[in-house]
């Protein structure tokens, strides 16, 4: 989170990213997560010439910079790459400087957003200057979801009830599209939409690929809202994929620009123009 330096200059989120990436040990930890995401600290320590205490400190710096995020599964703490800040950083700076000067950052961004994982689960975290109430409205109110996602939901939001999706002006109705959790201003979860022929055609997908993703086990998306002073921490977990899932590859490219657009809408009132 932003703070103040001894010279009373505000330390921005970008400053934290720069500092985190400046250390080769921290870049090595990111590379390890890029190879296999969702690792425990013990797994990350294995084979490194660093003490566990040093790894703990480096992971804390990466988490403070929002380059990784953590979730608990039972007694284990799992660490995940979070491509959102790199996506936001690249959007701002790559257009301002010559491409060669930021080629290393660009390559890292591509790896973070397109690398598939052995564990079929994706975790994204961002910090938004808003309130839990407004963020909740942006996640559930069709007036808001239409703006940043071009998607609306028809549901009464009771746990177990169905959700009709309208995505890109295409209605997607299926009895397995249901609300899984609904805790206002704190937590929301639901099963993912069906890949109907009408939807895959609108995305100009190959027919064989369309049939393949339509046959996959239905995944789920959950949203956790945590107030942190003047900002709100939003953690999105998209999981429950089949091994070797193709849908998981699609969502890893889809979520970062959507989250950036959501953040922009809540903080500036404008959405990002992203295809």
mmCIF file of C-alpha atoms in Angstrom:
data_model
loop_
_atom_site.group_PDB
_atom_site.id
_atom_site.type_symbol
_atom_site.label_atom_id
_atom_site.label_comp_id
_atom_site.label_asym_id
_atom_site.label_seq_id
_atom_site.Cartn_x
_atom_site.Cartn_y
_atom_site.Cartn_z
ATOM 1 C CA UNK A 1 0.000 0.000 0.000
ATOM 2 C CA UNK A 2 1.254 3.560 -0.657
ATOM 3 C CA UNK A 3 3.080 5.269 2.235
ATOM 4 C CA UNK A 4 5.511 8.107 2.795
ATOM 5 C CA UNK A 5 9.285 8.106 2.543
ATOM 6 C CA UNK A 6 11.625 10.024 4.880
ATOM 7 C CA UNK A 7 11.518 12.912 2.426
ATOM 8 C CA UNK A 8 7.707 12.997 2.788
ATOM 9 C CA UNK A 9 7.307 11.887 -0.825
ATOM 10 C CA UNK A 10 4.428 9.512 -1.391
ATOM 11 C CA UNK A 11 5.495 6.007 -2.352
ATOM 12 C CA UNK A 12 3.184 4.887 -5.131
ATOM 13 C CA UNK A 13 2.116 1.399 -6.129
ATOM 14 C CA UNK A 14 4.438 1.667 -9.144
ATOM 15 C CA UNK A 15 7.368 2.488 -6.830
ATOM 16 C CA UNK A 16 6.680 -0.718 -4.920
ATOM 17 C CA UNK A 17 6.641 -2.728 -8.164
ATOM 18 C CA UNK A 18 9.962 -1.196 -9.262
ATOM 19 C CA UNK A 19 11.583 -1.956 -5.915
ATOM 20 C CA UNK A 20 10.257 -5.500 -5.803
ATOM 21 C CA UNK A 21 11.515 -6.323 -9.304
ATOM 22 C CA UNK A 22 14.934 -4.753 -8.700
ATOM 23 C CA UNK A 23 16.132 -7.666 -6.558
ATOM 24 C CA UNK A 24 17.314 -10.822 -8.392
ATOM 25 C CA UNK A 25 16.191 -13.099 -5.560
ATOM 26 C CA UNK A 26 12.653 -11.774 -5.802
ATOM 27 C CA UNK A 27 12.682 -12.153 -9.580
ATOM 28 C CA UNK A 28 13.812 -15.747 -9.059
ATOM 29 C CA UNK A 29 10.831 -16.373 -6.782
ATOM 30 C CA UNK A 30 8.511 -14.924 -9.434
ATOM 31 C CA UNK A 31 10.103 -17.182 -12.034
ATOM 32 C CA UNK A 32 9.445 -20.175 -9.790
ATOM 33 C CA UNK A 33 5.795 -19.243 -9.472
ATOM 34 C CA UNK A 34 5.679 -18.699 -13.215
ATOM 35 C CA UNK A 35 6.748 -22.325 -13.682
ATOM 36 C CA UNK A 36 4.330 -23.649 -11.076
ATOM 37 C CA UNK A 37 1.828 -21.373 -9.419
ATOM 38 C CA UNK A 38 0.149 -21.887 -6.068
ATOM 39 C CA UNK A 39 3.287 -23.000 -4.178
ATOM 40 C CA UNK A 40 3.815 -23.063 -0.442
ATOM 41 C CA UNK A 41 6.772 -21.286 1.125
ATOM 42 C CA UNK A 42 8.486 -24.633 1.743
ATOM 43 C CA UNK A 43 8.173 -25.476 -1.946
ATOM 44 C CA UNK A 44 9.560 -22.073 -2.918
ATOM 45 C CA UNK A 45 12.535 -22.486 -0.572
ATOM 46 C CA UNK A 46 13.544 -25.861 -1.992
ATOM 47 C CA UNK A 47 16.858 -25.676 -3.871
ATOM 48 C CA UNK A 48 17.418 -21.972 -3.211
ATOM 49 C CA UNK A 49 20.553 -20.750 -1.439
ATOM 50 C CA UNK A 50 18.455 -18.603 0.859
ATOM 51 C CA UNK A 51 17.297 -19.041 4.416
ATOM 52 C CA UNK A 52 13.600 -19.455 5.062
ATOM 53 C CA UNK A 53 13.665 -16.099 6.847
ATOM 54 C CA UNK A 54 15.086 -14.410 3.741
ATOM 55 C CA UNK A 55 12.440 -16.015 1.533
ATOM 56 C CA UNK A 56 9.749 -14.813 3.946
ATOM 57 C CA UNK A 57 11.031 -11.224 3.689
ATOM 58 C CA UNK A 58 11.219 -11.352 -0.106
ATOM 59 C CA UNK A 59 7.693 -12.760 -0.343
ATOM 60 C CA UNK A 60 6.445 -9.964 1.921
ATOM 61 C CA UNK A 61 7.962 -7.358 -0.429
ATOM 62 C CA UNK A 62 6.372 -9.043 -3.456
ATOM 63 C CA UNK A 63 3.001 -9.227 -1.714
ATOM 64 C CA UNK A 64 3.212 -5.565 -0.657
ATOM 65 C CA UNK A 65 3.864 -4.679 -4.304
ATOM 66 C CA UNK A 66 0.823 -6.803 -5.218
ATOM 67 C CA UNK A 67 2.965 -8.943 -7.531
ATOM 68 C CA UNK A 68 1.856 -12.032 -5.652
ATOM 69 C CA UNK A 69 -1.215 -12.823 -3.656
ATOM 70 C CA UNK A 70 -1.812 -15.541 -1.104
ATOM 71 C CA UNK A 71 -4.749 -17.677 -0.080
ATOM 72 C CA UNK A 72 -5.084 -20.342 2.570
ATOM 73 C CA UNK A 73 -6.100 -23.909 1.894
ATOM 74 C CA UNK A 74 -6.485 -25.561 5.252
ATOM 75 C CA UNK A 75 -3.219 -25.040 7.125
ATOM 76 C CA UNK A 76 -1.228 -24.211 3.983
ATOM 77 C CA UNK A 77 -0.581 -20.744 2.597
ATOM 78 C CA UNK A 78 -0.379 -20.800 -1.200
ATOM 79 C CA UNK A 79 1.393 -18.118 -3.243
ATOM 80 C CA UNK A 80 0.166 -17.014 -6.686
ATOM 81 C CA UNK A 81 1.451 -14.660 -9.332
ATOM 82 C CA UNK A 82 -0.755 -11.613 -9.715
ATOM 83 C CA UNK A 83 -0.421 -10.102 -13.236
ATOM 84 C CA UNK A 84 -2.790 -7.180 -12.586
ATOM 85 C CA UNK A 85 -0.203 -4.572 -11.434
ATOM 86 C CA UNK A 86 2.140 -5.472 -14.293
ATOM 87 C CA UNK A 87 -0.757 -5.147 -16.724
ATOM 88 C CA UNK A 88 -1.625 -1.720 -15.291
ATOM 89 C CA UNK A 89 2.020 -0.675 -15.248
ATOM 90 C CA UNK A 90 2.550 -1.705 -18.867
ATOM 91 C CA UNK A 91 -0.636 0.032 -20.011
ATOM 92 C CA UNK A 92 0.675 3.305 -18.588
ATOM 93 C CA UNK A 93 4.344 3.192 -19.539
ATOM 94 C CA UNK A 94 4.931 1.067 -22.632
ATOM 95 C CA UNK A 95 3.205 3.603 -24.876
ATOM 96 C CA UNK A 96 5.377 6.414 -23.482
ATOM 97 C CA UNK A 97 8.807 4.929 -24.095
ATOM 98 C CA UNK A 98 10.502 3.006 -26.821
ATOM 99 C CA UNK A 99 9.624 -0.677 -26.727
ATOM 100 C CA UNK A 100 13.247 -1.914 -26.291
ATOM 101 C CA UNK A 101 13.582 -0.035 -23.025
ATOM 102 C CA UNK A 102 10.766 -2.057 -21.518
ATOM 103 C CA UNK A 103 11.209 -5.336 -23.368
ATOM 104 C CA UNK A 104 12.080 -7.190 -20.166
ATOM 105 C CA UNK A 105 8.935 -5.962 -18.460
ATOM 106 C CA UNK A 106 6.838 -6.737 -21.536
ATOM 107 C CA UNK A 107 8.165 -10.294 -21.692
ATOM 108 C CA UNK A 108 7.462 -10.805 -17.999
ATOM 109 C CA UNK A 109 3.935 -9.481 -18.475
ATOM 110 C CA UNK A 110 3.313 -11.946 -21.299
ATOM 111 C CA UNK A 111 4.623 -14.867 -19.260
ATOM 112 C CA UNK A 112 2.490 -13.961 -16.272
ATOM 113 C CA UNK A 113 -0.680 -13.630 -18.306
ATOM 114 C CA UNK A 114 -0.333 -16.577 -20.659
ATOM 115 C CA UNK A 115 1.533 -19.247 -18.702
ATOM 116 C CA UNK A 116 -0.665 -22.178 -17.775
ATOM 117 C CA UNK A 117 -0.340 -23.798 -14.370
ATOM 118 C CA UNK A 118 -0.179 -27.329 -13.128
ATOM 119 C CA UNK A 119 -2.734 -26.356 -10.508
ATOM 120 C CA UNK A 120 -5.815 -25.230 -12.444
ATOM 121 C CA UNK A 121 -6.613 -22.196 -10.326
ATOM 122 C CA UNK A 122 -6.175 -18.454 -10.817
ATOM 123 C CA UNK A 123 -5.955 -15.805 -8.141
ATOM 124 C CA UNK A 124 -5.897 -12.069 -8.850
ATOM 125 C CA UNK A 125 -5.684 -9.215 -6.377
ATOM 126 C CA UNK A 126 -6.040 -5.490 -6.857
ATOM 127 C CA UNK A 127 -6.582 -2.465 -4.630
ATOM 128 C CA UNK A 128 -9.300 0.003 -5.588
ATOM 129 C CA UNK A 129 -9.923 3.418 -4.126
ATOM 130 C CA UNK A 130 -13.624 2.963 -3.426
ATOM 131 C CA UNK A 131 -15.970 1.587 -0.774
ATOM 132 C CA UNK A 132 -17.100 -2.023 -0.238
ATOM 133 C CA UNK A 133 -20.658 -0.940 -1.033
ATOM 134 C CA UNK A 134 -19.758 0.594 -4.399
ATOM 135 C CA UNK A 135 -17.530 -2.318 -5.337
ATOM 136 C CA UNK A 136 -20.320 -4.749 -4.470
ATOM 137 C CA UNK A 137 -22.693 -2.756 -6.653
ATOM 138 C CA UNK A 138 -20.172 -2.868 -9.501
ATOM 139 C CA UNK A 139 -20.025 -6.667 -9.224
ATOM 140 C CA UNK A 140 -23.765 -7.287 -9.070
ATOM 141 C CA UNK A 141 -25.745 -4.347 -10.481
ATOM 142 C CA UNK A 142 -26.377 -4.780 -14.238
ATOM 143 C CA UNK A 143 -25.994 -1.035 -14.777
ATOM 144 C CA UNK A 144 -22.381 -1.364 -13.617
ATOM 145 C CA UNK A 145 -21.487 -4.824 -14.940
ATOM 146 C CA UNK A 146 -22.657 -3.812 -18.398
ATOM 147 C CA UNK A 147 -20.133 -0.962 -18.415
ATOM 148 C CA UNK A 148 -16.927 -2.722 -17.404
ATOM 149 C CA UNK A 149 -17.724 -6.277 -18.515
ATOM 150 C CA UNK A 150 -20.453 -5.938 -21.150
ATOM 151 C CA UNK A 151 -22.242 -8.598 -19.099
ATOM 152 C CA UNK A 152 -25.378 -8.631 -16.959
ATOM 153 C CA UNK A 153 -26.984 -11.214 -14.683
ATOM 154 C CA UNK A 154 -30.634 -12.061 -14.145
ATOM 155 C CA UNK A 155 -30.968 -13.620 -10.696
ATOM 156 C CA UNK A 156 -32.400 -12.928 -7.253
ATOM 157 C CA UNK A 157 -28.926 -13.661 -5.795
ATOM 158 C CA UNK A 158 -30.195 -16.276 -3.354
ATOM 159 C CA UNK A 159 -27.680 -19.075 -2.833
ATOM 160 C CA UNK A 160 -28.584 -22.051 -5.019
ATOM 161 C CA UNK A 161 -30.734 -20.127 -7.472
ATOM 162 C CA UNK A 162 -29.954 -19.934 -11.172
ATOM 163 C CA UNK A 163 -28.246 -17.076 -12.992
ATOM 164 C CA UNK A 164 -29.048 -16.113 -16.559
ATOM 165 C CA UNK A 165 -26.048 -14.417 -18.171
ATOM 166 C CA UNK A 166 -26.292 -11.879 -20.946
ATOM 167 C CA UNK A 167 -22.817 -11.602 -22.462
ATOM 168 C CA UNK A 168 -22.145 -9.547 -25.574
ATOM 169 C CA UNK A 169 -25.945 -9.288 -25.982
ATOM 170 C CA UNK A 170 -26.248 -13.079 -26.045
ATOM 171 C CA UNK A 171 -28.464 -14.758 -23.444
ATOM 172 C CA UNK A 172 -26.937 -17.790 -21.738
ATOM 173 C CA UNK A 173 -29.381 -19.806 -19.653
ATOM 174 C CA UNK A 174 -28.553 -23.083 -17.942
ATOM 175 C CA UNK A 175 -29.760 -24.758 -14.751
ATOM 176 C CA UNK A 176 -26.144 -25.316 -13.634
ATOM 177 C CA UNK A 177 -25.371 -21.604 -13.610
ATOM 178 C CA UNK A 178 -26.070 -20.913 -9.944
ATOM 179 C CA UNK A 179 -25.199 -18.565 -7.091
ATOM 180 C CA UNK A 180 -22.796 -20.294 -4.691
ATOM 181 C CA UNK A 181 -22.165 -17.558 -2.102
ATOM 182 C CA UNK A 182 -23.789 -14.211 -1.440
ATOM 183 C CA UNK A 183 -22.513 -12.217 1.549
ATOM 184 C CA UNK A 184 -23.130 -8.523 0.738
ATOM 185 C CA UNK A 185 -20.056 -6.275 0.718
ATOM 186 C CA UNK A 186 -17.809 -9.229 1.636
ATOM 187 C CA UNK A 187 -17.990 -12.293 -0.604
ATOM 188 C CA UNK A 188 -19.663 -13.423 -3.825
ATOM 189 C CA UNK A 189 -19.287 -16.677 -5.771
ATOM 190 C CA UNK A 190 -21.050 -18.353 -8.675
ATOM 191 C CA UNK A 191 -20.540 -21.023 -11.323
ATOM 192 C CA UNK A 192 -19.259 -19.948 -14.719
ATOM 193 C CA UNK A 193 -21.435 -19.585 -17.796
ATOM 194 C CA UNK A 194 -22.079 -22.215 -20.457
ATOM 195 C CA UNK A 195 -20.256 -21.948 -23.792
ATOM 196 C CA UNK A 196 -23.276 -22.046 -26.072
ATOM 197 C CA UNK A 197 -22.940 -22.334 -29.865
ATOM 198 C CA UNK A 198 -24.261 -18.789 -30.207
ATOM 199 C CA UNK A 199 -21.579 -17.462 -27.854
ATOM 200 C CA UNK A 200 -18.667 -19.335 -29.412
ATOM 201 C CA UNK A 201 -19.799 -18.239 -32.863
ATOM 202 C CA UNK A 202 -19.808 -14.603 -31.742
ATOM 203 C CA UNK A 203 -16.217 -15.084 -30.561
ATOM 204 C CA UNK A 204 -15.368 -16.615 -33.966
ATOM 205 C CA UNK A 205 -14.070 -19.805 -32.376
ATOM 206 C CA UNK A 206 -13.105 -22.874 -34.347
ATOM 207 C CA UNK A 207 -15.956 -25.394 -34.188
ATOM 208 C CA UNK A 208 -13.795 -28.205 -32.772
ATOM 209 C CA UNK A 209 -12.361 -25.932 -30.096
ATOM 210 C CA UNK A 210 -15.849 -24.649 -29.272
ATOM 211 C CA UNK A 211 -17.097 -28.211 -28.720
ATOM 212 C CA UNK A 212 -14.077 -28.951 -26.554
ATOM 213 C CA UNK A 213 -14.564 -26.059 -24.129
ATOM 214 C CA UNK A 214 -18.327 -26.637 -24.061
ATOM 215 C CA UNK A 215 -17.684 -30.155 -22.762
ATOM 216 C CA UNK A 216 -15.452 -29.024 -19.882
ATOM 217 C CA UNK A 217 -16.437 -29.232 -16.235
ATOM 218 C CA UNK A 218 -18.039 -25.986 -15.108
ATOM 219 C CA UNK A 219 -15.612 -23.689 -13.282
ATOM 220 C CA UNK A 220 -16.461 -21.138 -10.616
ATOM 221 C CA UNK A 221 -15.515 -17.562 -9.792
ATOM 222 C CA UNK A 222 -15.411 -15.995 -6.335
ATOM 223 C CA UNK A 223 -14.849 -12.415 -5.224
ATOM 224 C CA UNK A 224 -13.612 -11.432 -1.764
ATOM 225 C CA UNK A 225 -13.840 -7.814 -0.630
ATOM 226 C CA UNK A 226 -11.601 -6.552 2.193
ATOM 227 C CA UNK A 227 -11.757 -2.909 3.381
ATOM 228 C CA UNK A 228 -8.298 -1.397 3.962
ATOM 229 C CA UNK A 229 -8.653 2.228 4.998
ATOM 230 C CA UNK A 230 -9.359 4.422 1.989
ATOM 231 C CA UNK A 231 -9.083 1.499 -0.429
ATOM 232 C CA UNK A 232 -10.667 -1.902 -0.870
ATOM 233 C CA UNK A 233 -8.744 -5.086 -1.602
ATOM 234 C CA UNK A 234 -10.463 -7.246 -4.202
ATOM 235 C CA UNK A 235 -9.341 -10.860 -4.578
ATOM 236 C CA UNK A 236 -10.746 -12.904 -7.443
ATOM 237 C CA UNK A 237 -10.311 -16.680 -7.388
ATOM 238 C CA UNK A 238 -11.297 -18.606 -10.508
ATOM 239 C CA UNK A 239 -10.948 -22.347 -9.984
ATOM 240 C CA UNK A 240 -12.440 -25.836 -10.266
ATOM 241 C CA UNK A 241 -11.152 -26.472 -13.791
ATOM 242 C CA UNK A 242 -10.489 -29.798 -15.471
ATOM 243 C CA UNK A 243 -6.818 -30.850 -15.696
ATOM 244 C CA UNK A 244 -5.430 -29.501 -18.951
ATOM 245 C CA UNK A 245 -8.367 -27.112 -19.258
ATOM 246 C CA UNK A 246 -8.539 -24.773 -22.242
ATOM 247 C CA UNK A 247 -10.966 -22.478 -20.447
ATOM 248 C CA UNK A 248 -8.343 -21.788 -17.796
ATOM 249 C CA UNK A 249 -6.062 -20.452 -20.541
ATOM 250 C CA UNK A 250 -8.837 -18.168 -21.730
ATOM 251 C CA UNK A 251 -9.631 -16.674 -18.333
ATOM 252 C CA UNK A 252 -5.974 -15.995 -17.527
ATOM 253 C CA UNK A 253 -5.928 -13.590 -20.485
ATOM 254 C CA UNK A 254 -9.435 -12.300 -19.850
ATOM 255 C CA UNK A 255 -9.392 -11.290 -16.195
ATOM 256 C CA UNK A 256 -6.504 -8.752 -16.073
ATOM 257 C CA UNK A 257 -7.995 -6.229 -18.533
ATOM 258 C CA UNK A 258 -11.447 -6.687 -16.996
ATOM 259 C CA UNK A 259 -10.132 -5.974 -13.499
ATOM 260 C CA UNK A 260 -8.282 -2.923 -14.804
ATOM 261 C CA UNK A 261 -11.484 -1.661 -16.416
ATOM 262 C CA UNK A 262 -13.440 -2.238 -13.190
ATOM 263 C CA UNK A 263 -10.798 -0.343 -11.205
ATOM 264 C CA UNK A 264 -10.821 2.534 -13.687
ATOM 265 C CA UNK A 265 -14.618 2.775 -13.606
ATOM 266 C CA UNK A 266 -14.744 3.010 -9.813
ATOM 267 C CA UNK A 267 -11.818 5.393 -9.467
ATOM 268 C CA UNK A 268 -12.312 7.698 -12.466
ATOM 269 C CA UNK A 269 -15.840 7.049 -13.729
ATOM 270 C CA UNK A 270 -14.421 5.902 -17.067
ATOM 271 C CA UNK A 271 -13.830 2.413 -18.427
ATOM 272 C CA UNK A 272 -10.748 1.309 -20.331
ATOM 273 C CA UNK A 273 -11.118 0.714 -24.045
ATOM 274 C CA UNK A 274 -9.894 -2.878 -24.263
ATOM 275 C CA UNK A 275 -10.846 -5.422 -26.881
#
